[in-house]
């Protein structure tokens, strides 16, 4: 005789708590040079013109002389108010990357930690963290293009000792203040920001963009 199975339905009530965000402020000081390599507005315009003209536009066109100083100026992030800044996403990306050595899921960190911007880039509205101490200096570095051809790139460099105040907004249900402080320390000593940082995607870096905490 067949026995009928009895299925018991259980109702589960989900309890979603409201987000509890807190903002912590960290003063950082560069222990290595910080180098920027912003994609300039001129390079963007040249790329646009080339794509609009198609294959015919490239034929017989003379190559313009390279304005090294203009390339240097174009590689900086300047706010709408005129001050220099570091892209806020650089710190957020670095925080997410640092989670790899902390045992915290990077996918969770993307929804947990954010950087408060001090202003926005005057050209493309990139959120910026203001550089409060230090001035850029003109430097030239050799590099290889995607085609393998060696090229000279003028870039702005802030020497060691540059400073900024980074405001970190984090979910208190995921991170404590101590966690965020330790994460910022790891960003400064293991990940870095800007060109030539240790966590560079295309190389092992130059040791640039590293910093220490000097207050919170």
PDB file of C-alpha atoms in Angstrom:
ATOM      1  CA  UNK A   1       0.000   0.000   0.000  1.00  0.00           C
ATOM      2  CA  UNK A   2       1.452   3.345  -1.075  1.00  0.00           C
ATOM      3  CA  UNK A   3       2.104   5.856   1.611  1.00  0.00           C
ATOM      4  CA  UNK A   4       1.574   9.476   0.739  1.00  0.00           C
ATOM      5  CA  UNK A   5       4.342  11.844   1.775  1.00  0.00           C
ATOM      6  CA  UNK A   6       3.281  14.860   3.748  1.00  0.00           C
ATOM      7  CA  UNK A   7       5.055  18.091   2.810  1.00  0.00           C
ATOM      8  CA  UNK A   8       5.228  20.690   5.501  1.00  0.00           C
ATOM      9  CA  UNK A   9       5.567  24.278   4.386  1.00  0.00           C
ATOM     10  CA  UNK A  10       7.533  26.574   6.625  1.00  0.00           C
ATOM     11  CA  UNK A  11       7.250  30.311   6.317  1.00  0.00           C
ATOM     12  CA  UNK A  12      10.450  32.265   6.804  1.00  0.00           C
ATOM     13  CA  UNK A  13      10.301  35.934   7.663  1.00  0.00           C
ATOM     14  CA  UNK A  14      13.225  37.913   6.323  1.00  0.00           C
ATOM     15  CA  UNK A  15      14.428  40.686   8.550  1.00  0.00           C
ATOM     16  CA  UNK A  16      16.389  43.267   6.553  1.00  0.00           C
ATOM     17  CA  UNK A  17      17.936  45.834   8.838  1.00  0.00           C
ATOM     18  CA  UNK A  18      18.446  49.428   7.651  1.00  0.00           C
ATOM     19  CA  UNK A  19      21.996  50.298   6.537  1.00  0.00           C
ATOM     20  CA  UNK A  20      24.249  51.755   9.241  1.00  0.00           C
ATOM     21  CA  UNK A  21      26.937  53.815   7.570  1.00  0.00           C
ATOM     22  CA  UNK A  22      29.685  55.736   9.326  1.00  0.00           C
ATOM     23  CA  UNK A  23      32.305  58.105   7.915  1.00  0.00           C
ATOM     24  CA  UNK A  24      35.881  57.901   9.165  1.00  0.00           C
ATOM     25  CA  UNK A  25      38.472  60.522   8.266  1.00  0.00           C
ATOM     26  CA  UNK A  26      42.125  59.594   7.701  1.00  0.00           C
ATOM     27  CA  UNK A  27      45.043  61.920   7.133  1.00  0.00           C
ATOM     28  CA  UNK A  28      47.619  60.211   4.933  1.00  0.00           C
ATOM     29  CA  UNK A  29      51.216  61.114   4.079  1.00  0.00           C
ATOM     30  CA  UNK A  30      53.098  59.769   1.082  1.00  0.00           C
ATOM     31  CA  UNK A  31      56.148  57.638   1.888  1.00  0.00           C
ATOM     32  CA  UNK A  32      56.860  57.324  -1.850  1.00  0.00           C
ATOM     33  CA  UNK A  33      56.257  59.582  -4.865  1.00  0.00           C
ATOM     34  CA  UNK A  34      52.737  59.769  -6.289  1.00  0.00           C
ATOM     35  CA  UNK A  35      52.494  59.848 -10.107  1.00  0.00           C
ATOM     36  CA  UNK A  36      49.431  60.572 -12.254  1.00  0.00           C
ATOM     37  CA  UNK A  37      48.774  59.650 -15.870  1.00  0.00           C
ATOM     38  CA  UNK A  38      45.331  60.971 -16.667  1.00  0.00           C
ATOM     39  CA  UNK A  39      43.946  60.342 -20.169  1.00  0.00           C
ATOM     40  CA  UNK A  40      44.008  63.912 -21.444  1.00  0.00           C
ATOM     41  CA  UNK A  41      41.172  65.756 -23.127  1.00  0.00           C
ATOM     42  CA  UNK A  42      43.414  66.379 -26.151  1.00  0.00           C
ATOM     43  CA  UNK A  43      44.135  62.660 -26.561  1.00  0.00           C
ATOM     44  CA  UNK A  44      40.410  61.975 -26.299  1.00  0.00           C
ATOM     45  CA  UNK A  45      39.638  64.574 -28.982  1.00  0.00           C
ATOM     46  CA  UNK A  46      42.324  63.178 -31.323  1.00  0.00           C
ATOM     47  CA  UNK A  47      40.926  59.682 -30.896  1.00  0.00           C
ATOM     48  CA  UNK A  48      37.418  60.961 -31.641  1.00  0.00           C
ATOM     49  CA  UNK A  49      38.541  62.793 -34.796  1.00  0.00           C
ATOM     50  CA  UNK A  50      40.389  59.719 -36.043  1.00  0.00           C
ATOM     51  CA  UNK A  51      37.333  57.513 -35.558  1.00  0.00           C
ATOM     52  CA  UNK A  52      35.034  60.056 -37.203  1.00  0.00           C
ATOM     53  CA  UNK A  53      37.282  60.397 -40.270  1.00  0.00           C
ATOM     54  CA  UNK A  54      37.557  56.631 -40.761  1.00  0.00           C
ATOM     55  CA  UNK A  55      40.352  54.893 -42.661  1.00  0.00           C
ATOM     56  CA  UNK A  56      40.583  57.630 -45.327  1.00  0.00           C
ATOM     57  CA  UNK A  57      41.381  60.295 -42.732  1.00  0.00           C
ATOM     58  CA  UNK A  58      44.635  58.653 -41.669  1.00  0.00           C
ATOM     59  CA  UNK A  59      46.123  58.595 -45.182  1.00  0.00           C
ATOM     60  CA  UNK A  60      48.658  61.293 -45.929  1.00  0.00           C
ATOM     61  CA  UNK A  61      48.147  62.999 -42.582  1.00  0.00           C
ATOM     62  CA  UNK A  62      51.297  64.469 -41.065  1.00  0.00           C
ATOM     63  CA  UNK A  63      52.142  63.564 -37.479  1.00  0.00           C
ATOM     64  CA  UNK A  64      51.908  66.530 -35.116  1.00  0.00           C
ATOM     65  CA  UNK A  65      54.922  67.555 -33.055  1.00  0.00           C
ATOM     66  CA  UNK A  66      54.515  66.375 -29.454  1.00  0.00           C
ATOM     67  CA  UNK A  67      53.922  69.156 -26.928  1.00  0.00           C
ATOM     68  CA  UNK A  68      55.511  67.640 -23.840  1.00  0.00           C
ATOM     69  CA  UNK A  69      54.374  70.378 -21.474  1.00  0.00           C
ATOM     70  CA  UNK A  70      50.781  70.094 -22.707  1.00  0.00           C
ATOM     71  CA  UNK A  71      50.960  66.317 -22.126  1.00  0.00           C
ATOM     72  CA  UNK A  72      52.228  66.999 -18.593  1.00  0.00           C
ATOM     73  CA  UNK A  73      49.381  69.414 -17.877  1.00  0.00           C
ATOM     74  CA  UNK A  74      46.828  67.050 -19.397  1.00  0.00           C
ATOM     75  CA  UNK A  75      47.965  64.158 -17.199  1.00  0.00           C
ATOM     76  CA  UNK A  76      46.798  65.931 -14.015  1.00  0.00           C
ATOM     77  CA  UNK A  77      43.449  65.709 -12.296  1.00  0.00           C
ATOM     78  CA  UNK A  78      42.343  69.266 -11.534  1.00  0.00           C
ATOM     79  CA  UNK A  79      39.072  70.036  -9.772  1.00  0.00           C
ATOM     80  CA  UNK A  80      36.425  72.526 -10.835  1.00  0.00           C
ATOM     81  CA  UNK A  81      37.823  74.825  -8.116  1.00  0.00           C
ATOM     82  CA  UNK A  82      41.395  74.517  -9.430  1.00  0.00           C
ATOM     83  CA  UNK A  83      43.100  72.249  -6.869  1.00  0.00           C
ATOM     84  CA  UNK A  84      44.881  68.980  -7.643  1.00  0.00           C
ATOM     85  CA  UNK A  85      43.348  65.705  -6.545  1.00  0.00           C
ATOM     86  CA  UNK A  86      43.618  61.942  -6.528  1.00  0.00           C
ATOM     87  CA  UNK A  87      40.696  60.018  -8.078  1.00  0.00           C
ATOM     88  CA  UNK A  88      38.488  58.796  -5.225  1.00  0.00           C
ATOM     89  CA  UNK A  89      37.882  55.460  -7.033  1.00  0.00           C
ATOM     90  CA  UNK A  90      41.639  54.784  -6.707  1.00  0.00           C
ATOM     91  CA  UNK A  91      41.245  54.441  -2.932  1.00  0.00           C
ATOM     92  CA  UNK A  92      38.031  52.425  -3.202  1.00  0.00           C
ATOM     93  CA  UNK A  93      39.542  50.029  -5.749  1.00  0.00           C
ATOM     94  CA  UNK A  94      42.626  49.715  -3.533  1.00  0.00           C
ATOM     95  CA  UNK A  95      40.458  48.918  -0.493  1.00  0.00           C
ATOM     96  CA  UNK A  96      38.603  46.204  -2.397  1.00  0.00           C
ATOM     97  CA  UNK A  97      41.898  44.790  -3.668  1.00  0.00           C
ATOM     98  CA  UNK A  98      43.402  44.774  -0.157  1.00  0.00           C
ATOM     99  CA  UNK A  99      40.532  42.564   1.026  1.00  0.00           C
ATOM    100  CA  UNK A 100      42.227  39.680  -0.816  1.00  0.00           C
ATOM    101  CA  UNK A 101      44.889  39.460   1.889  1.00  0.00           C
ATOM    102  CA  UNK A 102      42.416  39.983   4.733  1.00  0.00           C
ATOM    103  CA  UNK A 103      40.091  37.070   4.026  1.00  0.00           C
ATOM    104  CA  UNK A 104      37.146  39.403   3.297  1.00  0.00           C
ATOM    105  CA  UNK A 105      35.100  38.798   0.149  1.00  0.00           C
ATOM    106  CA  UNK A 106      35.808  41.432  -2.483  1.00  0.00           C
ATOM    107  CA  UNK A 107      32.237  41.182  -3.783  1.00  0.00           C
ATOM    108  CA  UNK A 108      30.971  42.167  -0.312  1.00  0.00           C
ATOM    109  CA  UNK A 109      33.512  44.984  -0.031  1.00  0.00           C
ATOM    110  CA  UNK A 110      32.149  46.555  -3.236  1.00  0.00           C
ATOM    111  CA  UNK A 111      28.839  47.101  -1.438  1.00  0.00           C
ATOM    112  CA  UNK A 112      30.376  48.036   1.900  1.00  0.00           C
ATOM    113  CA  UNK A 113      33.075  50.679   1.511  1.00  0.00           C
ATOM    114  CA  UNK A 114      33.023  54.008  -0.328  1.00  0.00           C
ATOM    115  CA  UNK A 115      35.165  57.152  -0.564  1.00  0.00           C
ATOM    116  CA  UNK A 116      33.668  60.604  -0.031  1.00  0.00           C
ATOM    117  CA  UNK A 117      34.792  63.054  -2.749  1.00  0.00           C
ATOM    118  CA  UNK A 118      36.080  66.571  -1.998  1.00  0.00           C
ATOM    119  CA  UNK A 119      35.218  67.718  -5.505  1.00  0.00           C
ATOM    120  CA  UNK A 120      35.076  66.695  -9.152  1.00  0.00           C
ATOM    121  CA  UNK A 121      37.437  66.831 -12.116  1.00  0.00           C
ATOM    122  CA  UNK A 122      36.841  69.949 -14.229  1.00  0.00           C
ATOM    123  CA  UNK A 123      36.827  67.951 -17.480  1.00  0.00           C
ATOM    124  CA  UNK A 124      35.154  64.574 -16.891  1.00  0.00           C
ATOM    125  CA  UNK A 125      33.701  64.956 -13.346  1.00  0.00           C
ATOM    126  CA  UNK A 126      35.826  62.167 -11.851  1.00  0.00           C
ATOM    127  CA  UNK A 127      35.350  62.276  -8.036  1.00  0.00           C
ATOM    128  CA  UNK A 128      38.544  63.589  -6.424  1.00  0.00           C
ATOM    129  CA  UNK A 129      40.257  63.539  -3.031  1.00  0.00           C
ATOM    130  CA  UNK A 130      42.126  66.810  -2.569  1.00  0.00           C
ATOM    131  CA  UNK A 131      45.914  66.776  -2.253  1.00  0.00           C
ATOM    132  CA  UNK A 132      46.427  69.077   0.731  1.00  0.00           C
ATOM    133  CA  UNK A 133      50.227  69.199   0.703  1.00  0.00           C
ATOM    134  CA  UNK A 134      52.771  68.957  -2.083  1.00  0.00           C
ATOM    135  CA  UNK A 135      53.171  70.326  -5.608  1.00  0.00           C
ATOM    136  CA  UNK A 136      53.519  68.420  -8.890  1.00  0.00           C
ATOM    137  CA  UNK A 137      56.879  68.267 -10.639  1.00  0.00           C
ATOM    138  CA  UNK A 138      57.544  67.540 -14.306  1.00  0.00           C
ATOM    139  CA  UNK A 139      59.100  64.120 -14.917  1.00  0.00           C
ATOM    140  CA  UNK A 140      59.648  61.989 -18.022  1.00  0.00           C
ATOM    141  CA  UNK A 141      59.542  58.206 -18.166  1.00  0.00           C
ATOM    142  CA  UNK A 142      60.019  55.803 -21.026  1.00  0.00           C
ATOM    143  CA  UNK A 143      57.321  53.244 -21.664  1.00  0.00           C
ATOM    144  CA  UNK A 144      56.135  50.909 -24.381  1.00  0.00           C
ATOM    145  CA  UNK A 145      52.917  51.428 -26.300  1.00  0.00           C
ATOM    146  CA  UNK A 146      50.506  48.598 -27.076  1.00  0.00           C
ATOM    147  CA  UNK A 147      52.402  48.083 -30.348  1.00  0.00           C
ATOM    148  CA  UNK A 148      55.675  47.584 -28.457  1.00  0.00           C
ATOM    149  CA  UNK A 149      57.159  50.885 -29.628  1.00  0.00           C
ATOM    150  CA  UNK A 150      59.099  52.756 -26.943  1.00  0.00           C
ATOM    151  CA  UNK A 151      57.686  56.183 -26.064  1.00  0.00           C
ATOM    152  CA  UNK A 152      58.459  59.077 -23.717  1.00  0.00           C
ATOM    153  CA  UNK A 153      55.660  60.050 -21.328  1.00  0.00           C
ATOM    154  CA  UNK A 154      55.739  63.330 -19.397  1.00  0.00           C
ATOM    155  CA  UNK A 155      53.901  62.971 -16.095  1.00  0.00           C
ATOM    156  CA  UNK A 156      53.266  64.967 -12.911  1.00  0.00           C
ATOM    157  CA  UNK A 157      54.964  63.600  -9.797  1.00  0.00           C
ATOM    158  CA  UNK A 158      54.369  64.570  -6.194  1.00  0.00           C
ATOM    159  CA  UNK A 159      57.500  63.768  -4.174  1.00  0.00           C
ATOM    160  CA  UNK A 160      57.338  61.826  -0.893  1.00  0.00           C
ATOM    161  CA  UNK A 161      55.615  63.840   1.821  1.00  0.00           C
ATOM    162  CA  UNK A 162      52.470  64.642  -0.156  1.00  0.00           C
ATOM    163  CA  UNK A 163      49.345  64.625   2.007  1.00  0.00           C
ATOM    164  CA  UNK A 164      45.599  64.161   1.667  1.00  0.00           C
ATOM    165  CA  UNK A 165      42.587  63.610   3.897  1.00  0.00           C
ATOM    166  CA  UNK A 166      40.564  60.552   2.885  1.00  0.00           C
ATOM    167  CA  UNK A 167      36.990  60.207   4.152  1.00  0.00           C
ATOM    168  CA  UNK A 168      35.843  56.590   4.124  1.00  0.00           C
ATOM    169  CA  UNK A 169      32.132  55.728   4.347  1.00  0.00           C
ATOM    170  CA  UNK A 170      31.606  52.133   5.481  1.00  0.00           C
ATOM    171  CA  UNK A 171      28.843  49.764   6.580  1.00  0.00           C
ATOM    172  CA  UNK A 172      29.108  49.235  10.344  1.00  0.00           C
ATOM    173  CA  UNK A 173      27.386  45.853  10.024  1.00  0.00           C
ATOM    174  CA  UNK A 174      30.373  44.648   7.975  1.00  0.00           C
ATOM    175  CA  UNK A 175      33.364  46.664   9.211  1.00  0.00           C
ATOM    176  CA  UNK A 176      34.402  48.174  12.517  1.00  0.00           C
ATOM    177  CA  UNK A 177      36.439  51.373  12.761  1.00  0.00           C
ATOM    178  CA  UNK A 178      39.483  49.250  13.609  1.00  0.00           C
ATOM    179  CA  UNK A 179      38.882  47.144  10.487  1.00  0.00           C
ATOM    180  CA  UNK A 180      38.750  50.227   8.264  1.00  0.00           C
ATOM    181  CA  UNK A 181      41.851  51.695   9.904  1.00  0.00           C
ATOM    182  CA  UNK A 182      43.797  48.477   9.317  1.00  0.00           C
ATOM    183  CA  UNK A 183      42.481  48.315   5.747  1.00  0.00           C
ATOM    184  CA  UNK A 184      43.741  51.853   5.066  1.00  0.00           C
ATOM    185  CA  UNK A 185      47.129  50.860   6.470  1.00  0.00           C
ATOM    186  CA  UNK A 186      47.234  47.896   4.078  1.00  0.00           C
ATOM    187  CA  UNK A 187      46.273  50.116   1.147  1.00  0.00           C
ATOM    188  CA  UNK A 188      49.172  52.425   1.919  1.00  0.00           C
ATOM    189  CA  UNK A 189      51.784  49.720   2.509  1.00  0.00           C
ATOM    190  CA  UNK A 190      50.704  46.941   0.133  1.00  0.00           C
ATOM    191  CA  UNK A 191      48.482  48.296  -2.648  1.00  0.00           C
ATOM    192  CA  UNK A 192      49.233  51.971  -3.286  1.00  0.00           C
ATOM    193  CA  UNK A 193      47.508  54.466  -5.605  1.00  0.00           C
ATOM    194  CA  UNK A 194      48.401  56.004  -8.964  1.00  0.00           C
ATOM    195  CA  UNK A 195      50.989  54.988 -11.544  1.00  0.00           C
ATOM    196  CA  UNK A 196      53.704  52.509 -10.597  1.00  0.00           C
ATOM    197  CA  UNK A 197      51.862  51.285  -7.498  1.00  0.00           C
ATOM    198  CA  UNK A 198      52.736  47.814  -6.131  1.00  0.00           C
ATOM    199  CA  UNK A 199      49.297  46.468  -7.127  1.00  0.00           C
ATOM    200  CA  UNK A 200      49.575  47.672 -10.734  1.00  0.00           C
ATOM    201  CA  UNK A 201      47.625  45.451 -13.148  1.00  0.00           C
ATOM    202  CA  UNK A 202      50.270  45.572 -15.878  1.00  0.00           C
ATOM    203  CA  UNK A 203      53.485  45.247 -13.846  1.00  0.00           C
ATOM    204  CA  UNK A 204      54.935  44.764 -10.368  1.00  0.00           C
ATOM    205  CA  UNK A 205      55.017  48.536 -10.007  1.00  0.00           C
ATOM    206  CA  UNK A 206      57.742  51.010  -9.112  1.00  0.00           C
ATOM    207  CA  UNK A 207      56.894  51.278  -5.417  1.00  0.00           C
ATOM    208  CA  UNK A 208      55.119  54.599  -6.007  1.00  0.00           C
ATOM    209  CA  UNK A 209      51.833  55.748  -4.488  1.00  0.00           C
ATOM    210  CA  UNK A 210      52.494  54.275  -1.045  1.00  0.00           C
ATOM    211  CA  UNK A 211      51.514  56.153   2.109  1.00  0.00           C
ATOM    212  CA  UNK A 212      51.176  55.987   5.877  1.00  0.00           C
ATOM    213  CA  UNK A 213      48.420  57.082   8.239  1.00  0.00           C
ATOM    214  CA  UNK A 214      49.180  60.134  10.327  1.00  0.00           C
ATOM    215  CA  UNK A 215      45.833  60.645  12.045  1.00  0.00           C
ATOM    216  CA  UNK A 216      42.166  59.720  11.825  1.00  0.00           C
TER     217      UNK A 216
END
